[in-house]
mmCIF file with all atom_site columns, C-alpha atoms and ligand atoms in Angstrom:
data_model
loop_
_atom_site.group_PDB
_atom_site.id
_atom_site.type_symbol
_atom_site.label_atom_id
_atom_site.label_alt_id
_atom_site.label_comp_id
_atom_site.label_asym_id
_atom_site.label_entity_id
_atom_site.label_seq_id
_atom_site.pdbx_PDB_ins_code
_atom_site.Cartn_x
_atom_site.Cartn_y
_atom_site.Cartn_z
_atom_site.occupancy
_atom_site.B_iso_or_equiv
_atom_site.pdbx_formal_charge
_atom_site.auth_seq_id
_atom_site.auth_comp_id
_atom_site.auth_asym_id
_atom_site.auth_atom_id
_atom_site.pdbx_PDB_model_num
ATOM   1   C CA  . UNK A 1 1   ? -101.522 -91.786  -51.457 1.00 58.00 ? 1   UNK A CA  1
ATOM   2   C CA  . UNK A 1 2   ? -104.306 -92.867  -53.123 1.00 74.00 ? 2   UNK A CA  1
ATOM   3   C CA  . UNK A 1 3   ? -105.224 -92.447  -56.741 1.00 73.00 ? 3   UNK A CA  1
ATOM   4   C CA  . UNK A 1 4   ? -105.705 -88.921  -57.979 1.00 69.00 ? 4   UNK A CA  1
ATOM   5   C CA  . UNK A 1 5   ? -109.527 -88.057  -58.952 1.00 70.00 ? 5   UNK A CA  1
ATOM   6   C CA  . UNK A 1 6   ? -110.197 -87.801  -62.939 1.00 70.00 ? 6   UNK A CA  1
ATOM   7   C CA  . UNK A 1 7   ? -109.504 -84.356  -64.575 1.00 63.00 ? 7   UNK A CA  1
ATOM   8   C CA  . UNK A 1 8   ? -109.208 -82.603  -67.383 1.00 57.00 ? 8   UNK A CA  1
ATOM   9   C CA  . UNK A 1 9   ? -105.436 -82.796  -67.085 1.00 58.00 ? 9   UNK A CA  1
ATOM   10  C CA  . UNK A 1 10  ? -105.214 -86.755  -66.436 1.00 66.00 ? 10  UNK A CA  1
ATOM   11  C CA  . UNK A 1 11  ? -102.462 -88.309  -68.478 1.00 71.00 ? 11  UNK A CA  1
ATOM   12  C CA  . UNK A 1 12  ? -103.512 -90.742  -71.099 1.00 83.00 ? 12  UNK A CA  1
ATOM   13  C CA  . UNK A 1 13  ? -103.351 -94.478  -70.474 1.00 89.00 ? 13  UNK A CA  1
ATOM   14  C CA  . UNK A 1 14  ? -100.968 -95.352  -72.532 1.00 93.00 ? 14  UNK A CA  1
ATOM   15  C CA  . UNK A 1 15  ? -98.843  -98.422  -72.953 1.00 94.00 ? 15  UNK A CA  1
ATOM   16  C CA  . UNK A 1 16  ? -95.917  -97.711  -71.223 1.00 94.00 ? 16  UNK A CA  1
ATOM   17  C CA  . UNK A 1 17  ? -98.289  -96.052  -68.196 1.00 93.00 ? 17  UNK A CA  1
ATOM   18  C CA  . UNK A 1 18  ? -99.849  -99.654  -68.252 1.00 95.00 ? 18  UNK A CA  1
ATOM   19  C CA  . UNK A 1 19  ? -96.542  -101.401 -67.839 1.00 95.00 ? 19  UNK A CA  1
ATOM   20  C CA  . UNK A 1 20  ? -95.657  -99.195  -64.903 1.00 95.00 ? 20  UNK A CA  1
ATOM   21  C CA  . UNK A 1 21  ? -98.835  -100.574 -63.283 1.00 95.00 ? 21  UNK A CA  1
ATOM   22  C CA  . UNK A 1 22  ? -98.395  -103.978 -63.982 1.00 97.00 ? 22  UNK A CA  1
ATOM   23  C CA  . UNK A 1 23  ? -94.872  -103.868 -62.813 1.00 97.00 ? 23  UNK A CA  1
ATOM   24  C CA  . UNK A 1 24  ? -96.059  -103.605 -59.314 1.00 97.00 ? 24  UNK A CA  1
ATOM   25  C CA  . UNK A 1 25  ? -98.526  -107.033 -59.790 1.00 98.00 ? 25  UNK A CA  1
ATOM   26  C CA  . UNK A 1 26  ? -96.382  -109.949 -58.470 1.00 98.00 ? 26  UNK A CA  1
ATOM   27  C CA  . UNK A 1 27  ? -96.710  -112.997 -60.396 1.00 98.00 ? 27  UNK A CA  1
ATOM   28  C CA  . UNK A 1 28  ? -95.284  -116.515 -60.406 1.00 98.00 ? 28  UNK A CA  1
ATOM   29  C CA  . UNK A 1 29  ? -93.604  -117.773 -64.034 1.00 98.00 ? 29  UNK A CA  1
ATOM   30  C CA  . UNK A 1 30  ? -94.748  -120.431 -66.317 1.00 98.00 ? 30  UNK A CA  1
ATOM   31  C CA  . UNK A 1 31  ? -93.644  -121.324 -69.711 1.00 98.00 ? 31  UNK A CA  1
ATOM   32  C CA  . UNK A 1 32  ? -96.129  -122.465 -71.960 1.00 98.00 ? 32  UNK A CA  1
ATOM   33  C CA  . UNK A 1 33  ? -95.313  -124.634 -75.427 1.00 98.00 ? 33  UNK A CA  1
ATOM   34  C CA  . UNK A 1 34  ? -96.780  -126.590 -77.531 1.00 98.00 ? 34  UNK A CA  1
ATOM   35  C CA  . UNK A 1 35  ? -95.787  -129.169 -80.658 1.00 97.00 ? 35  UNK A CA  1
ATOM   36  C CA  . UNK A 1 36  ? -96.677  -128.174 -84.421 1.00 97.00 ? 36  UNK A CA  1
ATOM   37  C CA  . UNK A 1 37  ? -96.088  -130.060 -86.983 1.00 96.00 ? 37  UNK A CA  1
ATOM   38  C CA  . UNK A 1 38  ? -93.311  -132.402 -84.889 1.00 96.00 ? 38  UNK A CA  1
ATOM   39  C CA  . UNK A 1 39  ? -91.272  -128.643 -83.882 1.00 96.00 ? 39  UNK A CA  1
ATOM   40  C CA  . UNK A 1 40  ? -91.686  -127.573 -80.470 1.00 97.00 ? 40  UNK A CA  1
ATOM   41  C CA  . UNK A 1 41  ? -92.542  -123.700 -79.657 1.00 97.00 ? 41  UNK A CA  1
ATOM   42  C CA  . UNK A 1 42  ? -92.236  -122.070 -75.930 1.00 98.00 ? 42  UNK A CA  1
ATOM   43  C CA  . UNK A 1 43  ? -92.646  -118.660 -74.634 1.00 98.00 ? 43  UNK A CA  1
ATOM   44  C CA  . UNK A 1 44  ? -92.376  -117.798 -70.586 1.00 98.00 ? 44  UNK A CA  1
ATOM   45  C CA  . UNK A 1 45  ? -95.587  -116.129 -69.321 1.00 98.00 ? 45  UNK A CA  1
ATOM   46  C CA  . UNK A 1 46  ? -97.333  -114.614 -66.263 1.00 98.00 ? 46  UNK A CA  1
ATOM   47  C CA  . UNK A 1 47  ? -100.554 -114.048 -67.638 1.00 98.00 ? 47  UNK A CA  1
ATOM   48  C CA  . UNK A 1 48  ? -101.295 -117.411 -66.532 1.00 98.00 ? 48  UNK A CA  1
ATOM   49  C CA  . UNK A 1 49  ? -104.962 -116.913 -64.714 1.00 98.00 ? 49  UNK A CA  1
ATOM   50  C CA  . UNK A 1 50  ? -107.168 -119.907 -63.487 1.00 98.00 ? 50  UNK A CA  1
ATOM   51  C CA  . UNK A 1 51  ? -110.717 -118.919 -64.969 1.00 98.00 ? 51  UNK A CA  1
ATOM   52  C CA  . UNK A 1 52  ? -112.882 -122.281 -63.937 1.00 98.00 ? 52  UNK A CA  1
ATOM   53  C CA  . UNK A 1 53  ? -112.817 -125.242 -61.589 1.00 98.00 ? 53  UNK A CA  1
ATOM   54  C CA  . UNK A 1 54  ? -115.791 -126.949 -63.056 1.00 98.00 ? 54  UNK A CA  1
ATOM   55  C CA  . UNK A 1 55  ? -115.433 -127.230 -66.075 1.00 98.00 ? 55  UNK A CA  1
ATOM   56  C CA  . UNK A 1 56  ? -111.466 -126.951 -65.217 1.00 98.00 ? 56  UNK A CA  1
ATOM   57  C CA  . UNK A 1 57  ? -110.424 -123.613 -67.551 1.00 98.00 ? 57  UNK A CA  1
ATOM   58  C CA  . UNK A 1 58  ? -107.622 -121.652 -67.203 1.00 98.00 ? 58  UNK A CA  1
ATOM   59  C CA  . UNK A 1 59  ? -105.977 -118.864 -69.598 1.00 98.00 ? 59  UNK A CA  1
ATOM   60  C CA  . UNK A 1 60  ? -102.502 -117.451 -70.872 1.00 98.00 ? 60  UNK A CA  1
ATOM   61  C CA  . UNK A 1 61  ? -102.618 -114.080 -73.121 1.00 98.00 ? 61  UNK A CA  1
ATOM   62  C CA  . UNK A 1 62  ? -100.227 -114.214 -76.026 1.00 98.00 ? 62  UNK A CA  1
ATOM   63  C CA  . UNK A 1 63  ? -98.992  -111.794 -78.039 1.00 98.00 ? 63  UNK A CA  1
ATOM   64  C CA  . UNK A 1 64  ? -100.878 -112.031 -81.887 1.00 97.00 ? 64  UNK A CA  1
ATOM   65  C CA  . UNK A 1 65  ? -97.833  -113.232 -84.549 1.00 95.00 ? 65  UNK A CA  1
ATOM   66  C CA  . UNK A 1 66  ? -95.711  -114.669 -81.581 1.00 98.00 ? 66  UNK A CA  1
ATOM   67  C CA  . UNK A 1 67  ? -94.241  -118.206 -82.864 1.00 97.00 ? 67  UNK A CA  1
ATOM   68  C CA  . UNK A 1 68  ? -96.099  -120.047 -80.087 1.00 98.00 ? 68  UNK A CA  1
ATOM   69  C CA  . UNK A 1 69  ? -99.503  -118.145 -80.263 1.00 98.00 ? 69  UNK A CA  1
ATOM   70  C CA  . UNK A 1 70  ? -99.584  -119.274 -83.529 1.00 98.00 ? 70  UNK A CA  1
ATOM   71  C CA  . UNK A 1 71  ? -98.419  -122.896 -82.992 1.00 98.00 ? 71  UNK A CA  1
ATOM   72  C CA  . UNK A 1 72  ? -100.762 -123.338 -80.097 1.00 98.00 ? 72  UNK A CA  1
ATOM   73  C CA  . UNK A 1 73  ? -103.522 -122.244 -81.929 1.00 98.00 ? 73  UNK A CA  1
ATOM   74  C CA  . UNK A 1 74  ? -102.657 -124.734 -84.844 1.00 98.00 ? 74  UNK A CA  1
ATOM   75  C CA  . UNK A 1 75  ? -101.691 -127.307 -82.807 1.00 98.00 ? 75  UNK A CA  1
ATOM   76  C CA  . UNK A 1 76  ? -104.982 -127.107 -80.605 1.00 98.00 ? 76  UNK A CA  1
ATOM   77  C CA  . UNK A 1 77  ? -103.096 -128.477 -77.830 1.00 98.00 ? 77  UNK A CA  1
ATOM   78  C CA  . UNK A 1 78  ? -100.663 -126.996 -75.006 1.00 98.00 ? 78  UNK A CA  1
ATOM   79  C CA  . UNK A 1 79  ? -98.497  -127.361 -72.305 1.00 98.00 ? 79  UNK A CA  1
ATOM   80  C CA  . UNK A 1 80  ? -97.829  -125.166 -69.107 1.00 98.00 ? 80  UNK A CA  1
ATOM   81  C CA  . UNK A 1 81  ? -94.737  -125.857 -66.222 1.00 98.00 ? 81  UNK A CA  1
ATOM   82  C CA  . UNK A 1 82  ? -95.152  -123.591 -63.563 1.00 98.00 ? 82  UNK A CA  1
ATOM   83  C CA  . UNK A 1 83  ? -91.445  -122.719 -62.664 1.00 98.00 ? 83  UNK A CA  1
ATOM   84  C CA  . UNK A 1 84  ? -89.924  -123.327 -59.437 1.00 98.00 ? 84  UNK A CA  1
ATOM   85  C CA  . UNK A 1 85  ? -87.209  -120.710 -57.739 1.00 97.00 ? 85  UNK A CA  1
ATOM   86  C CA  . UNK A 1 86  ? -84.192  -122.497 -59.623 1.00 97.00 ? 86  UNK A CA  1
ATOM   87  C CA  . UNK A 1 87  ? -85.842  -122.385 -63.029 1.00 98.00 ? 87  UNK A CA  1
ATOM   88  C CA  . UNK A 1 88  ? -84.858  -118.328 -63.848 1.00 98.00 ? 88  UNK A CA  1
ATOM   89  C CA  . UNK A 1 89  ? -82.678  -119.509 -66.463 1.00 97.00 ? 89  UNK A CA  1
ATOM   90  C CA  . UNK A 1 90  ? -85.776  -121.373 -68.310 1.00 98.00 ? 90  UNK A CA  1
ATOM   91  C CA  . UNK A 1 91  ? -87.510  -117.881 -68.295 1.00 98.00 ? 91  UNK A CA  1
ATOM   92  C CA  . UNK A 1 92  ? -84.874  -115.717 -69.842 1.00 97.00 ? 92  UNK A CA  1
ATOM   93  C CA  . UNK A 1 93  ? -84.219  -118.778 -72.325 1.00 97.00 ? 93  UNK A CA  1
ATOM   94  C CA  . UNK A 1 94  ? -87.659  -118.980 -73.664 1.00 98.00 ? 94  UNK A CA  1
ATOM   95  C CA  . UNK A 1 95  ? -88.189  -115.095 -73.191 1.00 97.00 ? 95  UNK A CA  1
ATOM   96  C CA  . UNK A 1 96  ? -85.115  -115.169 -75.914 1.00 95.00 ? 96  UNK A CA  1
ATOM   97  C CA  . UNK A 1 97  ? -84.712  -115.351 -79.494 1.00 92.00 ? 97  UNK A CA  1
ATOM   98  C CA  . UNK A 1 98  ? -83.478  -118.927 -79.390 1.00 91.00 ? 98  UNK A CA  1
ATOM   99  C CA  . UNK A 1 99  ? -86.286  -121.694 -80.917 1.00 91.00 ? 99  UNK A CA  1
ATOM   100 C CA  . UNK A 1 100 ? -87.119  -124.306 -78.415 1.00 91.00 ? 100 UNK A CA  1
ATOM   101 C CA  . UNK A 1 101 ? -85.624  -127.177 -80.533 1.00 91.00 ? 101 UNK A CA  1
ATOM   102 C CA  . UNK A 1 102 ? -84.127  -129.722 -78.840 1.00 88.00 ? 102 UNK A CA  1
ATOM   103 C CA  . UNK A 1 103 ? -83.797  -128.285 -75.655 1.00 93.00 ? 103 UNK A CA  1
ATOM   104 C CA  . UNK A 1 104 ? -82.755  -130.261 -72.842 1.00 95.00 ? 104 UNK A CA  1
ATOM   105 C CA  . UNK A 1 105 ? -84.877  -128.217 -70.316 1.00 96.00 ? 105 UNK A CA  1
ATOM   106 C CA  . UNK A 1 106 ? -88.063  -130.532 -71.904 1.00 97.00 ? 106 UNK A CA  1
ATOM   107 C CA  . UNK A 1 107 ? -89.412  -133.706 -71.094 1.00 97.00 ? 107 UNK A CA  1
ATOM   108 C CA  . UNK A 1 108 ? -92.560  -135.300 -73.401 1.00 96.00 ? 108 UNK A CA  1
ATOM   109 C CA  . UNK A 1 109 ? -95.196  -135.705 -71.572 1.00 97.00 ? 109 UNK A CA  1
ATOM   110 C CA  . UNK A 1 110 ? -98.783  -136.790 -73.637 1.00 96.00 ? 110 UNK A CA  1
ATOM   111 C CA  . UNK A 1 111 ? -96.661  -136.083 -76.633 1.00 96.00 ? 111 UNK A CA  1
ATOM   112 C CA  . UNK A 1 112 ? -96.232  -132.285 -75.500 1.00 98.00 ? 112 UNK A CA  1
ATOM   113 C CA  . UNK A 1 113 ? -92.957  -130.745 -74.753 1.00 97.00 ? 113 UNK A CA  1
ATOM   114 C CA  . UNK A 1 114 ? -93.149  -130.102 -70.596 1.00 98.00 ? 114 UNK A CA  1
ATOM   115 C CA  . UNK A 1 115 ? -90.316  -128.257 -68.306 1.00 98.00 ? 115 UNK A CA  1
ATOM   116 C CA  . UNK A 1 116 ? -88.435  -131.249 -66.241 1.00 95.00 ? 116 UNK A CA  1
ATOM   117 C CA  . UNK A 1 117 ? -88.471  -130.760 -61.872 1.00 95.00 ? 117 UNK A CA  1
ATOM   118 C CA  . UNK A 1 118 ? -91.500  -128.126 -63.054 1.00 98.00 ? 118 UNK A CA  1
ATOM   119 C CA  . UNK A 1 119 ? -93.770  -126.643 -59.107 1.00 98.00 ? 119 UNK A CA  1
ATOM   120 C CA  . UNK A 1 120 ? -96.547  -127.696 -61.152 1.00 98.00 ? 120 UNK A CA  1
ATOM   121 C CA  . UNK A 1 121 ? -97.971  -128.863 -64.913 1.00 98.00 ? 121 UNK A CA  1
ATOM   122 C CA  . UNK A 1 122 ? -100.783 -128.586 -67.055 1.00 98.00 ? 122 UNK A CA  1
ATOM   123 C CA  . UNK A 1 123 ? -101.763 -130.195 -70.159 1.00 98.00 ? 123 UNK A CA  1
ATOM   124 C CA  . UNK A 1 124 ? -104.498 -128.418 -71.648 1.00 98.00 ? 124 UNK A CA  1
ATOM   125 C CA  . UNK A 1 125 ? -106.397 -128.623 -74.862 1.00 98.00 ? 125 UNK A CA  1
ATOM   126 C CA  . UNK A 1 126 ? -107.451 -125.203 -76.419 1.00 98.00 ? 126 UNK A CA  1
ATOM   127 C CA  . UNK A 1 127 ? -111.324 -124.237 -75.638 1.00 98.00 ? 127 UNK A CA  1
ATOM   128 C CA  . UNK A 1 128 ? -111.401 -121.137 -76.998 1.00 98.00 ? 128 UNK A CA  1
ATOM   129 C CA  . UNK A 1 129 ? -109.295 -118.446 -78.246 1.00 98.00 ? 129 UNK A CA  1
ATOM   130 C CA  . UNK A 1 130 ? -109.690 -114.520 -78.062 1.00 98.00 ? 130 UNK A CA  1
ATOM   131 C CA  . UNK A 1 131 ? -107.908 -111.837 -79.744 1.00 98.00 ? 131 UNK A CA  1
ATOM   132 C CA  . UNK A 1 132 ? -108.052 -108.565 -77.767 1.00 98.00 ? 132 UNK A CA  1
ATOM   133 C CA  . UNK A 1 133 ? -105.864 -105.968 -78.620 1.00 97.00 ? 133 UNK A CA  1
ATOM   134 C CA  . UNK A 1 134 ? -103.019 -106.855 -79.532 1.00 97.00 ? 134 UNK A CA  1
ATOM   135 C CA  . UNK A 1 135 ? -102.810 -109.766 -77.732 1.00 98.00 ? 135 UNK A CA  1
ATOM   136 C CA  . UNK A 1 136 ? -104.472 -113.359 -78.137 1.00 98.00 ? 136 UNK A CA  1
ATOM   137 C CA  . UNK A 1 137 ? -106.155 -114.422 -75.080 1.00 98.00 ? 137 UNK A CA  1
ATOM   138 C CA  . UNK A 1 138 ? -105.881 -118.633 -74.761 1.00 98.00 ? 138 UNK A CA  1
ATOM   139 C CA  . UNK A 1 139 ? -108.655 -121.002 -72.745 1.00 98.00 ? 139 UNK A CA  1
ATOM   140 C CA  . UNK A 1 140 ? -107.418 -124.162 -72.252 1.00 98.00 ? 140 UNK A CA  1
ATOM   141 C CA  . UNK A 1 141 ? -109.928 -127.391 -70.741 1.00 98.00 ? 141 UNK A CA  1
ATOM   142 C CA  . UNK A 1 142 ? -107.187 -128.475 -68.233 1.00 98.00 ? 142 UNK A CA  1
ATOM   143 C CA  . UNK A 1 143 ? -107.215 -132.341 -68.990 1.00 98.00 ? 143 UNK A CA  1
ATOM   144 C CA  . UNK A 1 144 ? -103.840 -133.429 -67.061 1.00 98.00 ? 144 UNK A CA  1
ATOM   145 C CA  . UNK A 1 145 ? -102.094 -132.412 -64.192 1.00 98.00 ? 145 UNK A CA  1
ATOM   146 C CA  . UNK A 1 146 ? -98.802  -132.384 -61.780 1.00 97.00 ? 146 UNK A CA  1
ATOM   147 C CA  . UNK A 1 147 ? -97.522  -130.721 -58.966 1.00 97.00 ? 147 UNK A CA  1
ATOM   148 C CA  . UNK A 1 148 ? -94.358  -131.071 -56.885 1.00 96.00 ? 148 UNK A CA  1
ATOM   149 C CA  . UNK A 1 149 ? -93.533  -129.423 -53.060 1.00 95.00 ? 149 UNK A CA  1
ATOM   150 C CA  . UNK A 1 150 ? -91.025  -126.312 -54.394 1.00 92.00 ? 150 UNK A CA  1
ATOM   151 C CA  . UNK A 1 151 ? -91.215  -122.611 -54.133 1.00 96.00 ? 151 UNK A CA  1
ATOM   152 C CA  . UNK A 1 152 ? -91.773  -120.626 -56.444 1.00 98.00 ? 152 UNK A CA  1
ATOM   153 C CA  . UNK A 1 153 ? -90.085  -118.370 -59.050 1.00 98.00 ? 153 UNK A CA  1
ATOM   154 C CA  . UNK A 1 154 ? -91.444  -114.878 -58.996 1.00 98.00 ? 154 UNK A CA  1
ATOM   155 C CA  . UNK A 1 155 ? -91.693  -111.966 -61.111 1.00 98.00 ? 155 UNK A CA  1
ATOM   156 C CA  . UNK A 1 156 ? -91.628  -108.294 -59.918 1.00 98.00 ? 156 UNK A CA  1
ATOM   157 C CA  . UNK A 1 157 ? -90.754  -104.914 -60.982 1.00 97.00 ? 157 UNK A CA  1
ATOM   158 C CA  . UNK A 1 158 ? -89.090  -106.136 -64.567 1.00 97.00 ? 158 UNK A CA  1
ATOM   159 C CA  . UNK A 1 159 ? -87.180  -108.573 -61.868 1.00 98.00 ? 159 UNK A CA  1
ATOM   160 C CA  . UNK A 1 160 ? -86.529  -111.858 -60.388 1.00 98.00 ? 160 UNK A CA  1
ATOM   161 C CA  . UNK A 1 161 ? -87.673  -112.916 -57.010 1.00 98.00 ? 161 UNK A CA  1
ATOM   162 C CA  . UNK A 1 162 ? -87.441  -115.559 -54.492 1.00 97.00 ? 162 UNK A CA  1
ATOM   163 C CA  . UNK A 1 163 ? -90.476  -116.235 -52.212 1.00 95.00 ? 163 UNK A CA  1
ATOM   164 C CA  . UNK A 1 164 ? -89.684  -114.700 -48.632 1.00 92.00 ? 164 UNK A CA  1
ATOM   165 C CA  . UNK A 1 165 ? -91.631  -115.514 -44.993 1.00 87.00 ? 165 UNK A CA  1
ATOM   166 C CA  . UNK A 1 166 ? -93.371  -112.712 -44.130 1.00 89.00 ? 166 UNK A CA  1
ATOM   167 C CA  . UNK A 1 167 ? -92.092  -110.932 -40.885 1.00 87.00 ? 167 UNK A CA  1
ATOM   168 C CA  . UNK A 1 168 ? -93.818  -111.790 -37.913 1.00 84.00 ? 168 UNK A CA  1
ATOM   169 C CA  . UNK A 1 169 ? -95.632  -108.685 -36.667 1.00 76.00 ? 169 UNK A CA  1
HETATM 170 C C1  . FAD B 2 .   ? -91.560  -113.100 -66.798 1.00 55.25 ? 201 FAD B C1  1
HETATM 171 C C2  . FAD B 2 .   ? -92.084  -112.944 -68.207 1.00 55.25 ? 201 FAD B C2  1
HETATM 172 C C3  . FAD B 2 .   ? -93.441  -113.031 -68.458 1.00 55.25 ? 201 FAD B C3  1
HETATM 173 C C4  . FAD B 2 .   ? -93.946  -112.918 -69.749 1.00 55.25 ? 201 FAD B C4  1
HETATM 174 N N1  . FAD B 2 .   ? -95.289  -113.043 -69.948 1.00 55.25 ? 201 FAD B N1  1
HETATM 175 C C5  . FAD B 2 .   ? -95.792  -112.998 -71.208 1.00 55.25 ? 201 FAD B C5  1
HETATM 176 C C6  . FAD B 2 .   ? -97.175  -113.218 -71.431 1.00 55.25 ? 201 FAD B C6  1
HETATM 177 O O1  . FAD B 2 .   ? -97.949  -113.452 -70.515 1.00 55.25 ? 201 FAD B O1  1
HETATM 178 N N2  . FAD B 2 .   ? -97.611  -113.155 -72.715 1.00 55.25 ? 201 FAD B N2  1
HETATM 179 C C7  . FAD B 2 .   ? -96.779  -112.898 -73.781 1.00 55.25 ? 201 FAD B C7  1
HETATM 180 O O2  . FAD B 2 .   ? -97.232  -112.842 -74.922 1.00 55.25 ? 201 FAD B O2  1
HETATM 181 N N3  . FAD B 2 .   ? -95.452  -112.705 -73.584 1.00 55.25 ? 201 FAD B N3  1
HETATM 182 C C8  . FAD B 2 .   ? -94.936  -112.757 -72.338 1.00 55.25 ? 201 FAD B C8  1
HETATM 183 N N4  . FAD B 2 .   ? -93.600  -112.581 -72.131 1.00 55.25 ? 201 FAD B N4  1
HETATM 184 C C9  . FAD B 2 .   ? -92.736  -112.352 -73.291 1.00 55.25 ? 201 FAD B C9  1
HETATM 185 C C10 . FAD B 2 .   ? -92.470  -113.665 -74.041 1.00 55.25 ? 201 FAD B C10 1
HETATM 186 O O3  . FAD B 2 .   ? -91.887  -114.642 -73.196 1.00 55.25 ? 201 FAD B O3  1
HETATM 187 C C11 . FAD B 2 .   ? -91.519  -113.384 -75.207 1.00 55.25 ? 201 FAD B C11 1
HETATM 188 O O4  . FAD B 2 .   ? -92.129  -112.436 -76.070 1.00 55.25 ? 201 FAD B O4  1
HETATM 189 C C12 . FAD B 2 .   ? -91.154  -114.648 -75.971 1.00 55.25 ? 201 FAD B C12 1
HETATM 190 O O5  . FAD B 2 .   ? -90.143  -114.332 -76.888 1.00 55.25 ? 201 FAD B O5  1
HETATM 191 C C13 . FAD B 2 .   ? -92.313  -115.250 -76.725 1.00 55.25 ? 201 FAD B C13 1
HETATM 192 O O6  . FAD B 2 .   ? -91.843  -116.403 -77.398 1.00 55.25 ? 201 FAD B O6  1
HETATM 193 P P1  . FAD B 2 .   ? -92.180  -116.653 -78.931 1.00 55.25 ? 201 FAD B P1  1
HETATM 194 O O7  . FAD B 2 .   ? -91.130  -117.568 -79.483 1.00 55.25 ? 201 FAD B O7  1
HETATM 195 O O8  . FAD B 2 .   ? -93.589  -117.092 -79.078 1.00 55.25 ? 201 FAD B O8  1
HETATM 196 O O9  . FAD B 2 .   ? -92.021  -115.159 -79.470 1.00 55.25 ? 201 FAD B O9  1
HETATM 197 P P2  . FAD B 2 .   ? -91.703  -114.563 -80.898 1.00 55.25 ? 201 FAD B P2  1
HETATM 198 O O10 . FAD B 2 .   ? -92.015  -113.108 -80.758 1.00 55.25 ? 201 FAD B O10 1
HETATM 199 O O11 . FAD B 2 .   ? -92.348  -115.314 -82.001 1.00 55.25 ? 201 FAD B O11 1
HETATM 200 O O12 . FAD B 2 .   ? -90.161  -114.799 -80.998 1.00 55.25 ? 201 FAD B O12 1
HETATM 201 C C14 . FAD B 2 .   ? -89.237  -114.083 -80.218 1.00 55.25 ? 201 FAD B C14 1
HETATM 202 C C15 . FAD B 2 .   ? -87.948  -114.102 -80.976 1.00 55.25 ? 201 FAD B C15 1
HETATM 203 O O13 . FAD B 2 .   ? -87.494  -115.450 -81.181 1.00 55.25 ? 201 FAD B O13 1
HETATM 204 C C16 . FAD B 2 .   ? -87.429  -115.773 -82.553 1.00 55.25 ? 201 FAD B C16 1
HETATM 205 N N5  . FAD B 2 .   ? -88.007  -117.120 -82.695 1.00 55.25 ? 201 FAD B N5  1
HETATM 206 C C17 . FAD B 2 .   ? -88.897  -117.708 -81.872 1.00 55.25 ? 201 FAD B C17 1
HETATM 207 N N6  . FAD B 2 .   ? -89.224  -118.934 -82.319 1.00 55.25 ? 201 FAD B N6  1
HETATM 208 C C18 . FAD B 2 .   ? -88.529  -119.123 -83.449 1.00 55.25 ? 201 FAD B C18 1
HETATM 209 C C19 . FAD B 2 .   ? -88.440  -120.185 -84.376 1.00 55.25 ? 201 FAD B C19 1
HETATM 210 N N7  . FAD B 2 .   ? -89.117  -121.320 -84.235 1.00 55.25 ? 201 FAD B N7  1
HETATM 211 N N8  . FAD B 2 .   ? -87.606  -120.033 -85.419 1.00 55.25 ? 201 FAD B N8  1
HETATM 212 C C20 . FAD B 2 .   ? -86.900  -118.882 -85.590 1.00 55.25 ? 201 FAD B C20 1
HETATM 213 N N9  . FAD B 2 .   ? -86.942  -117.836 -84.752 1.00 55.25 ? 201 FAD B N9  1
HETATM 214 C C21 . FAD B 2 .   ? -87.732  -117.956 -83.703 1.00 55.25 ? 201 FAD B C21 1
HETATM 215 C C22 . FAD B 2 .   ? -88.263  -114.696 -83.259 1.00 55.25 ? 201 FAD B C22 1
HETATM 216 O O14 . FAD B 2 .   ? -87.855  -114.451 -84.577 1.00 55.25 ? 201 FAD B O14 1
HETATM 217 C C23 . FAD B 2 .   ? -88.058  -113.491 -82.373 1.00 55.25 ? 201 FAD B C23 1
HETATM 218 O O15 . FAD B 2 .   ? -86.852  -112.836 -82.636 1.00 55.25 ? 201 FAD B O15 1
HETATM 219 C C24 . FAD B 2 .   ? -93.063  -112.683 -70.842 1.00 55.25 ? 201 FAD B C24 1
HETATM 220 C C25 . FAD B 2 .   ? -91.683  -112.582 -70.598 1.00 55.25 ? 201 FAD B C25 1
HETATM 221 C C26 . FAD B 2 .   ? -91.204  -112.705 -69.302 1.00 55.25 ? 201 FAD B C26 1
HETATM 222 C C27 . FAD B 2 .   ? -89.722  -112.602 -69.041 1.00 55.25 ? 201 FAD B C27 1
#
């Protein structure tokens, strides 16, 4: 079915609508931190988007008063590990309540806090920043990069996924 024409009877857009809808976009994980001040801060994300390849841009939105918006944006400087199928725990962890200090899932790399056996890394410096809504949208100039030959963990439906082959037709 496809979606219902506008009326006078259409139900708001509101934020839990939204959610329901976004629920059904399949994303990959990534967990983006930063160091301020000598204290690491990390937060797991799929709003990761690429937005340029020349110059190389991409963005994270965070939410405005979250620890690590605020770190990144005073630290100028950030990290992101793109998290591989194993790596679920790392999401719930820095989806948690629990600071990021000392935590053994890290590795420093360029004097940034980076998620060991990451799919892939970025070390980005901040560009720009945006607040929109109620949420802080990040550019960072990609200036560093790695990428290992994993799969992928993925994000669907409020759930965790592991990347299937689809079935041949
Ligand atoms: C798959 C997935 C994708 C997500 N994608 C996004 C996304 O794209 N954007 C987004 O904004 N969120 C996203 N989230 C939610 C995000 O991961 C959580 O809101 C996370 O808690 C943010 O980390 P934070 O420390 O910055 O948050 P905060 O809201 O600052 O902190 C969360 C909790 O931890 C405590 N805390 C954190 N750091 C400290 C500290 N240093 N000292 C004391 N207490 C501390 C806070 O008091 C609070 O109780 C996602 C979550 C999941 C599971």
């Amino acid at each position: 079915m496809g979606m219902p024409p506008a009326g006078p009877r259409s139900a708001p857009v509101d934020s839990a609508l939204l959610r329901e809808v976004m629920r059904r976009f399949a994303t990959g994980v990534a967990i983006v931190a930063t160091l301020d001040r000598g204290t690491p801060y990390a937060a797991s994300v799929n709003s990761l988007t690429s937005v340029s390849l020349e110059p190389p841009l991409i963005l994270v939105c965070l939410k405005i008063g979250s620890h690590t918006c605020a770190a990144i944006q005073r630290a100028g400087r950030f990290s992101v590990s793109v998290l591989a199928e194993q790596h679920e725990e790392h999401s719930r962890r820095f989806a948690g309540s629990q600071p990021a200090v000392d935590d053994p899932a890290f590795e420093p790399v360029d004097g940034l806090p980076v998620i060991r056996d990451a799919l892939a890394g970025m070390i980005c410096e901040v560009e720009s920043t945006q607040r929109k809504g109620d949420h802080v949208i990040v550019i960072g100039q990609v200036v560093r990069t790695h990428h290992e030959h994993d799969t992928p963990l993925l994000f669907f439906n409020s759930g965790y996924h592991r990347l299937a082959p689809a079935e041949p037709a």
